[in-house]
mmCIF file of C-alpha atoms in Angstrom:
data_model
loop_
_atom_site.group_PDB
_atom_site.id
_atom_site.type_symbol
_atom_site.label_atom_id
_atom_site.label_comp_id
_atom_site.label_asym_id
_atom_site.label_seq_id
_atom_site.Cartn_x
_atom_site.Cartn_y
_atom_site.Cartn_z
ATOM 1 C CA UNK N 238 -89.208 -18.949 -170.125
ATOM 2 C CA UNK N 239 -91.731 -18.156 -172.945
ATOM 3 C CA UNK N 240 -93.411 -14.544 -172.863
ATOM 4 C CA UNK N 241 -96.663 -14.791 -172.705
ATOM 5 C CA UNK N 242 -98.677 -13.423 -175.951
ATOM 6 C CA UNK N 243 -100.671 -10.388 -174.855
ATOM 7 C CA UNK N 244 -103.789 -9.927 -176.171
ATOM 8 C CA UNK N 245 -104.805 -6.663 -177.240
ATOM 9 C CA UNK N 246 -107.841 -4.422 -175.971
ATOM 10 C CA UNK N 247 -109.605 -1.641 -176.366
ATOM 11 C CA UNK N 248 -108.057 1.010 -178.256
ATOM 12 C CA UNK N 249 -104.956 -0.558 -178.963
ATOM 13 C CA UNK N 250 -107.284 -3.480 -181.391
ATOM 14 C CA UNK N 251 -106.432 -2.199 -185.021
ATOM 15 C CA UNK N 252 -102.883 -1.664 -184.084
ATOM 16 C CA UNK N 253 -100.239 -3.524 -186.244
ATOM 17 C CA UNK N 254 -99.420 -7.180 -184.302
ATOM 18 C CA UNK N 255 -95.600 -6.472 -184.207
ATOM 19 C CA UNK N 256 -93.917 -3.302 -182.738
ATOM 20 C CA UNK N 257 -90.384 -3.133 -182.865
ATOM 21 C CA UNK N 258 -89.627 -0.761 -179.974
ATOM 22 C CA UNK N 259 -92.476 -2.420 -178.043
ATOM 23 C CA UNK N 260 -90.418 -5.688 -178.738
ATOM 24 C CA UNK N 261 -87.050 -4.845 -177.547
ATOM 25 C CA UNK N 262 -88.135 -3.373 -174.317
ATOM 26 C CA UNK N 263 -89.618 -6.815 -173.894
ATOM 27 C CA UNK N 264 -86.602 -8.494 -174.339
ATOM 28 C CA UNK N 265 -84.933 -5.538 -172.616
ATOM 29 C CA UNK N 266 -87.402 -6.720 -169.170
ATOM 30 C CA UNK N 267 -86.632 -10.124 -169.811
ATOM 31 C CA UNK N 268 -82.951 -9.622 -169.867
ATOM 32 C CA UNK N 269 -83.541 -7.590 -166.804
ATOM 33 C CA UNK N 270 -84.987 -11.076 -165.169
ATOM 34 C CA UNK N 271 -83.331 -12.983 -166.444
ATOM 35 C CA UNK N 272 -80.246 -11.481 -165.312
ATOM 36 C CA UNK N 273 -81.469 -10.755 -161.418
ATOM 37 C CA UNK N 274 -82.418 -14.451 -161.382
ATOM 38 C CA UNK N 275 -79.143 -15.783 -162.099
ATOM 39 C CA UNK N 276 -77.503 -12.730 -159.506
ATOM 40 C CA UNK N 277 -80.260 -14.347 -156.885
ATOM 41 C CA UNK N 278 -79.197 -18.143 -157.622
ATOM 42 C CA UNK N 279 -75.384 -16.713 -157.878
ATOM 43 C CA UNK N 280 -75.953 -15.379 -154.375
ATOM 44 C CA UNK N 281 -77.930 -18.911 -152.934
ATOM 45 C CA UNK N 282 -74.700 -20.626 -154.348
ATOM 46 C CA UNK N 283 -72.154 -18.652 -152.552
ATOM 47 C CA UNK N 284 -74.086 -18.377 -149.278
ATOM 48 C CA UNK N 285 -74.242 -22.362 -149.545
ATOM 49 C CA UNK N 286 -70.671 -22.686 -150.148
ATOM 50 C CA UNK N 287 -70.057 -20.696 -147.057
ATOM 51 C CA UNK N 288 -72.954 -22.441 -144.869
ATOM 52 C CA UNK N 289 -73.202 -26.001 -145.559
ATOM 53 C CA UNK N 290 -76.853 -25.988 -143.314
ATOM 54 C CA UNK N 291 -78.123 -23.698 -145.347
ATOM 55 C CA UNK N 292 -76.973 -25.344 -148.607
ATOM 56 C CA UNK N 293 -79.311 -28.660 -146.772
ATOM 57 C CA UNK N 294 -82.225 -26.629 -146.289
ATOM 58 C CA UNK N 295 -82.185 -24.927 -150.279
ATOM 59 C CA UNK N 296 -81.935 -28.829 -151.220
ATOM 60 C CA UNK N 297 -84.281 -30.136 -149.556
ATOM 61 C CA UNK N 298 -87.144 -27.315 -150.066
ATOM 62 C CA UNK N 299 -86.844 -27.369 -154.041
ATOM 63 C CA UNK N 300 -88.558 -30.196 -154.263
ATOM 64 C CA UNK N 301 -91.198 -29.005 -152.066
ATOM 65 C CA UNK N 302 -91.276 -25.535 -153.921
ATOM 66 C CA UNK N 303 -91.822 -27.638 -157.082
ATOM 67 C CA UNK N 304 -94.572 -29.763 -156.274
ATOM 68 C CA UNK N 305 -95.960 -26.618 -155.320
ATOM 69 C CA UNK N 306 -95.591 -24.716 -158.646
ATOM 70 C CA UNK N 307 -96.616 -27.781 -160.576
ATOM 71 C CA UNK N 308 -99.826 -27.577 -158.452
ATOM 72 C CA UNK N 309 -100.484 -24.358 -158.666
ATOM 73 C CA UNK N 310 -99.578 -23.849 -162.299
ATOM 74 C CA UNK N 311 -102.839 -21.954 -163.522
ATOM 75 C CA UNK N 312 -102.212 -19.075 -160.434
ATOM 76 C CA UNK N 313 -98.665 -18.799 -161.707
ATOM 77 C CA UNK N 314 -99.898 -18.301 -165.149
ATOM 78 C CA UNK N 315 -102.228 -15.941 -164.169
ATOM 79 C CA UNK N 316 -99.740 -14.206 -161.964
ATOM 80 C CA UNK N 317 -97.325 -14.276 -164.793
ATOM 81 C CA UNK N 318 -99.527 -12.694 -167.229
ATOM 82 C CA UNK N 319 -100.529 -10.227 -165.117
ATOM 83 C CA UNK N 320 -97.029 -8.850 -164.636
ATOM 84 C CA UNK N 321 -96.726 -9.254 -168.202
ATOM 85 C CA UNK N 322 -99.412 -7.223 -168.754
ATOM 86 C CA UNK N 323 -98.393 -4.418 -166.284
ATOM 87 C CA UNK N 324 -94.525 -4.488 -167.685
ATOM 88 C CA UNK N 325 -96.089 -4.032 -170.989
ATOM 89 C CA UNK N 326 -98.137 -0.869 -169.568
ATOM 90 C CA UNK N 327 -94.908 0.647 -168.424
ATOM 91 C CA UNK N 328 -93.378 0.734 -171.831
ATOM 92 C CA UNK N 329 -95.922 2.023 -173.606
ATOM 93 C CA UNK N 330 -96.444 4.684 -170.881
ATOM 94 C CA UNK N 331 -92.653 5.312 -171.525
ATOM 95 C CA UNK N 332 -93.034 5.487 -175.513
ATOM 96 C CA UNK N 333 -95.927 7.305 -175.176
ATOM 97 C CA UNK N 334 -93.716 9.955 -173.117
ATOM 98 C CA UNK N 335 -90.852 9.665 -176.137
ATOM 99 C CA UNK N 336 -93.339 9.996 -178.250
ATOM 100 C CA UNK N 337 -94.586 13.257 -177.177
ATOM 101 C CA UNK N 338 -90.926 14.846 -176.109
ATOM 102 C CA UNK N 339 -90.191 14.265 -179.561
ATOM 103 C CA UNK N 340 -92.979 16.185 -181.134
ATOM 104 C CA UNK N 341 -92.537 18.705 -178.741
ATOM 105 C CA UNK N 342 -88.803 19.162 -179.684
ATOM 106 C CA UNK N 343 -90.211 18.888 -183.493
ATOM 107 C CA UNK N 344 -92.806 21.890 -183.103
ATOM 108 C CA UNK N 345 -91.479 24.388 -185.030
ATOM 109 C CA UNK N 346 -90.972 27.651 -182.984
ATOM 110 C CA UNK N 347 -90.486 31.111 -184.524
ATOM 111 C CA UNK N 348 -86.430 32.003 -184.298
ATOM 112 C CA UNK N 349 -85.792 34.826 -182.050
ATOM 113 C CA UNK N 350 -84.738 38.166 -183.270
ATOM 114 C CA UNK N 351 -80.845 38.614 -183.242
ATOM 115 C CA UNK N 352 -79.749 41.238 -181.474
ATOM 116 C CA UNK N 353 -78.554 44.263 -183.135
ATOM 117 C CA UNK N 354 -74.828 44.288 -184.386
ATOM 118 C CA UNK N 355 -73.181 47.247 -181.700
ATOM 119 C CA UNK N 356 -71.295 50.129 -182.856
ATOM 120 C CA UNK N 357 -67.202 49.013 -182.805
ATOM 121 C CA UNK N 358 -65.648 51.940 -180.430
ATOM 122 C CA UNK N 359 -62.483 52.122 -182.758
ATOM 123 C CA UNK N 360 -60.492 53.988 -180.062
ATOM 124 C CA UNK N 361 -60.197 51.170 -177.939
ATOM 125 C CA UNK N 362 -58.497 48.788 -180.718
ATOM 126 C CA UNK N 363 -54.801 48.520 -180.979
ATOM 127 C CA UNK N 364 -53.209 50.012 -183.494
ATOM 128 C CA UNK N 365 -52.639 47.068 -186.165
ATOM 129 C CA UNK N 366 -56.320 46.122 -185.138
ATOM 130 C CA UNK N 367 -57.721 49.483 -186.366
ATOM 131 C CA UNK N 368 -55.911 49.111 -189.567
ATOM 132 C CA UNK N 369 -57.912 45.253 -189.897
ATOM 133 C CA UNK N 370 -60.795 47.003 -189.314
ATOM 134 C CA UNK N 371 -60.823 50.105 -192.404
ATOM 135 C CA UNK N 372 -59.692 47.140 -194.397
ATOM 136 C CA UNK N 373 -62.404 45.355 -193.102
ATOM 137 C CA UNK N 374 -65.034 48.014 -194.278
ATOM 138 C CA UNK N 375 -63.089 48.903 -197.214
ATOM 139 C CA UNK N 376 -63.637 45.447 -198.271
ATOM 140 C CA UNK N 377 -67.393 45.241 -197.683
ATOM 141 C CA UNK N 378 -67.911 48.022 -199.651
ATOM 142 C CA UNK N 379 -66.223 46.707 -202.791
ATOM 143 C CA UNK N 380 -62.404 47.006 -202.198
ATOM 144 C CA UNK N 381 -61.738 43.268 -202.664
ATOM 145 C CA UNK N 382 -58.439 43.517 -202.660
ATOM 146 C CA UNK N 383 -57.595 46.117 -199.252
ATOM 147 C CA UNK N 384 -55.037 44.719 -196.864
ATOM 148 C CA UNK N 385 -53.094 46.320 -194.713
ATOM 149 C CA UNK N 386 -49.237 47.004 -195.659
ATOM 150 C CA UNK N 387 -48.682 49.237 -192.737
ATOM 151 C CA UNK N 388 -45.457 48.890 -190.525
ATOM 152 C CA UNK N 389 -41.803 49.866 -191.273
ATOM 153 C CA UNK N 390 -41.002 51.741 -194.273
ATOM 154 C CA UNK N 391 -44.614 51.838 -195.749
ATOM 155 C CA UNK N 392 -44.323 55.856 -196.495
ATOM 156 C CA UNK N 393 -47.554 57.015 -194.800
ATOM 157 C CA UNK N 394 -49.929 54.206 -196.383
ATOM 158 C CA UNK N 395 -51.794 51.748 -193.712
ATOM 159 C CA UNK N 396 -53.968 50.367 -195.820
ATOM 160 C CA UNK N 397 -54.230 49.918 -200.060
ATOM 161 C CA UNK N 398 -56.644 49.093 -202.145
ATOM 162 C CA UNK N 399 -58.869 49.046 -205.721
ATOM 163 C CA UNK N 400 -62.335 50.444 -205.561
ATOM 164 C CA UNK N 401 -64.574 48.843 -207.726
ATOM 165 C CA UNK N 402 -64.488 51.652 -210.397
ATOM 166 C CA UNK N 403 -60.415 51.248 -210.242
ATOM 167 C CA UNK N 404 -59.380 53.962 -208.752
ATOM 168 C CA UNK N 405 -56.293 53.134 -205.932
ATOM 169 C CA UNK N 406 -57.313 53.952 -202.572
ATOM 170 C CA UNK N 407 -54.729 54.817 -199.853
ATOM 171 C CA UNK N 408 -55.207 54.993 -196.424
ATOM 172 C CA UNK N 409 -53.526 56.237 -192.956
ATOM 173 C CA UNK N 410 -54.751 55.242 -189.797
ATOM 174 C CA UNK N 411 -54.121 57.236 -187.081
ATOM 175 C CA UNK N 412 -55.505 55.460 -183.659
ATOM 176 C CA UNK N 413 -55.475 58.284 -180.710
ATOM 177 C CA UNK N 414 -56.515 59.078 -177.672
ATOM 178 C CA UNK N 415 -60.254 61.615 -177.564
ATOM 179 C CA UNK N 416 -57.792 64.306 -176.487
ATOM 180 C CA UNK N 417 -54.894 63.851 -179.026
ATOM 181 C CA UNK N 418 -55.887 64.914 -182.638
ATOM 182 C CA UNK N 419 -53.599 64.481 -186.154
ATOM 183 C CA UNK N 420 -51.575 67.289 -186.936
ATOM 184 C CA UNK N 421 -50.812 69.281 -189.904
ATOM 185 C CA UNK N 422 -47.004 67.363 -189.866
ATOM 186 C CA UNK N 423 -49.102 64.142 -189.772
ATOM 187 C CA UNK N 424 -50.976 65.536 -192.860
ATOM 188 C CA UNK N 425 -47.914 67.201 -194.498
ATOM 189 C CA UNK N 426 -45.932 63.136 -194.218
ATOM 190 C CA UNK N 427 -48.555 61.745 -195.641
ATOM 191 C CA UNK N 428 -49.241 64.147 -198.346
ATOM 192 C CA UNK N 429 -45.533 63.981 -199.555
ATOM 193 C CA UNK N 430 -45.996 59.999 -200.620
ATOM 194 C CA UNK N 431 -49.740 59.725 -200.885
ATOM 195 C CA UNK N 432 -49.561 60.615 -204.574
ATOM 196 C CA UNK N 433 -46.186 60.706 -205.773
ATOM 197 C CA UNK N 434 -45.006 57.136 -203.917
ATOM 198 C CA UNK N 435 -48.151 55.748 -203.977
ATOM 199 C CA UNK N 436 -50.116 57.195 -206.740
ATOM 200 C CA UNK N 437 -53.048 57.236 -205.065
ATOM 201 C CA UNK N 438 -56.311 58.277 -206.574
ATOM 202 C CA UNK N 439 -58.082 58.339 -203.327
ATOM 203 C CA UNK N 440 -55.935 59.754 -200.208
ATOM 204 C CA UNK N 441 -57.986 59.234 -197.165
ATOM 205 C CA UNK N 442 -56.626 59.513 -193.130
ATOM 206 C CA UNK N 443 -58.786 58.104 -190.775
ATOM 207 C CA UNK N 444 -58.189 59.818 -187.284
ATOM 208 C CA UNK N 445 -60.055 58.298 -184.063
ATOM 209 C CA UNK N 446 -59.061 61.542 -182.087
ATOM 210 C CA UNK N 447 -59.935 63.994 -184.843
ATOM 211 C CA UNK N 448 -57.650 66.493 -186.652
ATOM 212 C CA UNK N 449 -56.583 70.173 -185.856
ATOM 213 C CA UNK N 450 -57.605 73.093 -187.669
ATOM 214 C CA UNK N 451 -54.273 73.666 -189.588
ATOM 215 C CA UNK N 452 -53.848 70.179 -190.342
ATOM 216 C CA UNK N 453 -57.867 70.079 -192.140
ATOM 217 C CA UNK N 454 -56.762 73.020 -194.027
ATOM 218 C CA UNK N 455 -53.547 71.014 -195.637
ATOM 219 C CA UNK N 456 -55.848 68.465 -196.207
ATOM 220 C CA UNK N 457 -58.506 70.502 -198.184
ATOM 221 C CA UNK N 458 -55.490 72.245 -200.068
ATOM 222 C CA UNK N 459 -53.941 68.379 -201.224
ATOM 223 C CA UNK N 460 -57.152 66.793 -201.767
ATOM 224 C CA UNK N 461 -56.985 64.552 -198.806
ATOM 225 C CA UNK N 462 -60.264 63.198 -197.084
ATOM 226 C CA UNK N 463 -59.961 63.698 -193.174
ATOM 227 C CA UNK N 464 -62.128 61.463 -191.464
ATOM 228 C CA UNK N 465 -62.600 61.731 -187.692
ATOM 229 C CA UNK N 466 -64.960 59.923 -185.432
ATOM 230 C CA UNK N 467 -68.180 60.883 -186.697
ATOM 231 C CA UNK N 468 -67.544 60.562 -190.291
ATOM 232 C CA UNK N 469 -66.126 56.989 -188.975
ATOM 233 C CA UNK N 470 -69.008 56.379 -187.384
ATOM 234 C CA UNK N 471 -71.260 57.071 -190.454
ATOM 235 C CA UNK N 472 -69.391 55.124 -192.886
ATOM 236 C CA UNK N 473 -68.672 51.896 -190.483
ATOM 237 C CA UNK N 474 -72.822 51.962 -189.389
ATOM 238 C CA UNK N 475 -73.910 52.649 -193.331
ATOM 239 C CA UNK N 476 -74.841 55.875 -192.906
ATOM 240 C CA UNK N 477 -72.675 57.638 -195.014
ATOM 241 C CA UNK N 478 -71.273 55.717 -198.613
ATOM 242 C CA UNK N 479 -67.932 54.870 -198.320
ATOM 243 C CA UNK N 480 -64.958 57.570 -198.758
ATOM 244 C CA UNK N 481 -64.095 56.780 -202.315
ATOM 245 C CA UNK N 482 -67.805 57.501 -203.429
ATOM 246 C CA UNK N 483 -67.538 61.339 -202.137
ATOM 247 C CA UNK N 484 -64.012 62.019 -203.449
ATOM 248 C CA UNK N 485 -63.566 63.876 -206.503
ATOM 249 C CA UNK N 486 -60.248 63.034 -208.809
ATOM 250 C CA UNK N 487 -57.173 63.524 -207.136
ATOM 251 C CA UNK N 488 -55.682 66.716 -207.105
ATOM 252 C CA UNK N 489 -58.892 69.013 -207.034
ATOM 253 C CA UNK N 490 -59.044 70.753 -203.993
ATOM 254 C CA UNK N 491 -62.924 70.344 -203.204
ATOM 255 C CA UNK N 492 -62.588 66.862 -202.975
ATOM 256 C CA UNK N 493 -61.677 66.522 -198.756
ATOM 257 C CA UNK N 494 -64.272 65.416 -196.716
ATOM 258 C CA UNK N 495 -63.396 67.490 -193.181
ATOM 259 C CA UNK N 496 -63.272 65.816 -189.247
ATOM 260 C CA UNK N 497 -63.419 67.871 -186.270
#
């Protein structure tokens, strides 16, 4: 069965002669016919198979049905081409459709705003994953090299690194509760290795609970920075510069940075 060739009208005259998509859905319908014919001649066969009458009747009204067609050839043209036609109308409706879904989805919208990074409550982490974390801003503000060595027999240090003037940073974490605060023994431990184990030029304990009054005074007296939540707060948001960049040399006593 040859497809008819459709002339074109209207606006479509100017149009190139050959469309590919326009093509394949053509031999997509025709497939489609093609196909439900034979499932319609499938279905006379079996039906004859199981009724020999009927299998008569289907024999002897072909020959009837093609004297008819032969005589009526210009209707069936016409009637062919008009389906034609309107099969043709349906796929350009549906390219048209593609056609504009996909320069919708091409229009270029503006990218919305990202939300605003939240403030990490550092009292909630676990221990180890409080010590990640100073190492994590320790890190973005030019320690490349911070990890965390905390855990058995590390002598008070949590977390070591090289600022990026040199000097060796060392760090304790202390992750507590809002109602338990570092102590002067935690201080007084951590003093005793800070400098001569570790030989730190930087001694810095973080404390998420804060620190007691006795144990801020060791710390002013040894040069050690206390930081409690707020001064956390400040240096993991950017608002204060990291530790290293308000500590004097080690071993001058104005040099502590005091938490409540």
């Amino acid at each position: 069965m040859a497809i008819p060739i459709r002339r074109r009208r209207g606006d479509r005259q100017g149009r190139a002669s050959f469309d590919l998509r326009r093509t394949s859905f053509g031999f997509a319908l025709l497939a489609l016919l093609v196909a439900g014919g034979g499932l319609a001649l499938r279905a006379v066969w079996e039906s004859a198979a199981r009724h020999p009458a009927f299998a008569v009747i289907v024999a002897l009204s072909l020959p009837a049905l093609a004297v008819l067609l032969l005589r009526r050839r210009r209707r069936a043209r016409r009637v062919a081409a008009a389906v034609t036609e309107a099969a043709y109308d349906i796929v350009d409706e549906g390219l048209a459709e593609l056609d504009a879904a996909e320069a919708a989805r091409a229009e270029v919208r503006p990218a919305a705003p990202e939300p605003a990074d939240r403030p990490v409550d550092y009292a909630r982490l676990d221990p180890y994953a409080f010590e990640e974390a100073v190492a994590g801003l320790c890190r973005r503000d030019g320690c490349a090299d911070a990890e965390v060595v905390g855990g058995a027999g590390d002598l008070g240090a949590d977390v070591l690194g090289t600022t990026p003037d040199g000097r060796r940073v060392v760090i304790q974490c202390k992750r507590y509760g809002p109602t338990s605060r570092a102590g002067s023994q935690d201080l007084q431990r951590f003093g005793g290795t800070c400098y001569a184990v570790h030989a730190a030029d930087v001694a810095l304990v973080v404390s998420t609970g804060g620190f007691t009054e006795p144990a801020l005074d060791y710390a002013e007296q040894c040069a050690i920075l206390c930081y409690g939540p707020d001064e956390l707060a400040a240096w993991s948001e950017g608002a204060a510069p990291p530790p290293w960049e308000a500590a004097a040399p080690a071993g001058q006593p104005d040099a502590g940075v005091s938490g409540p």
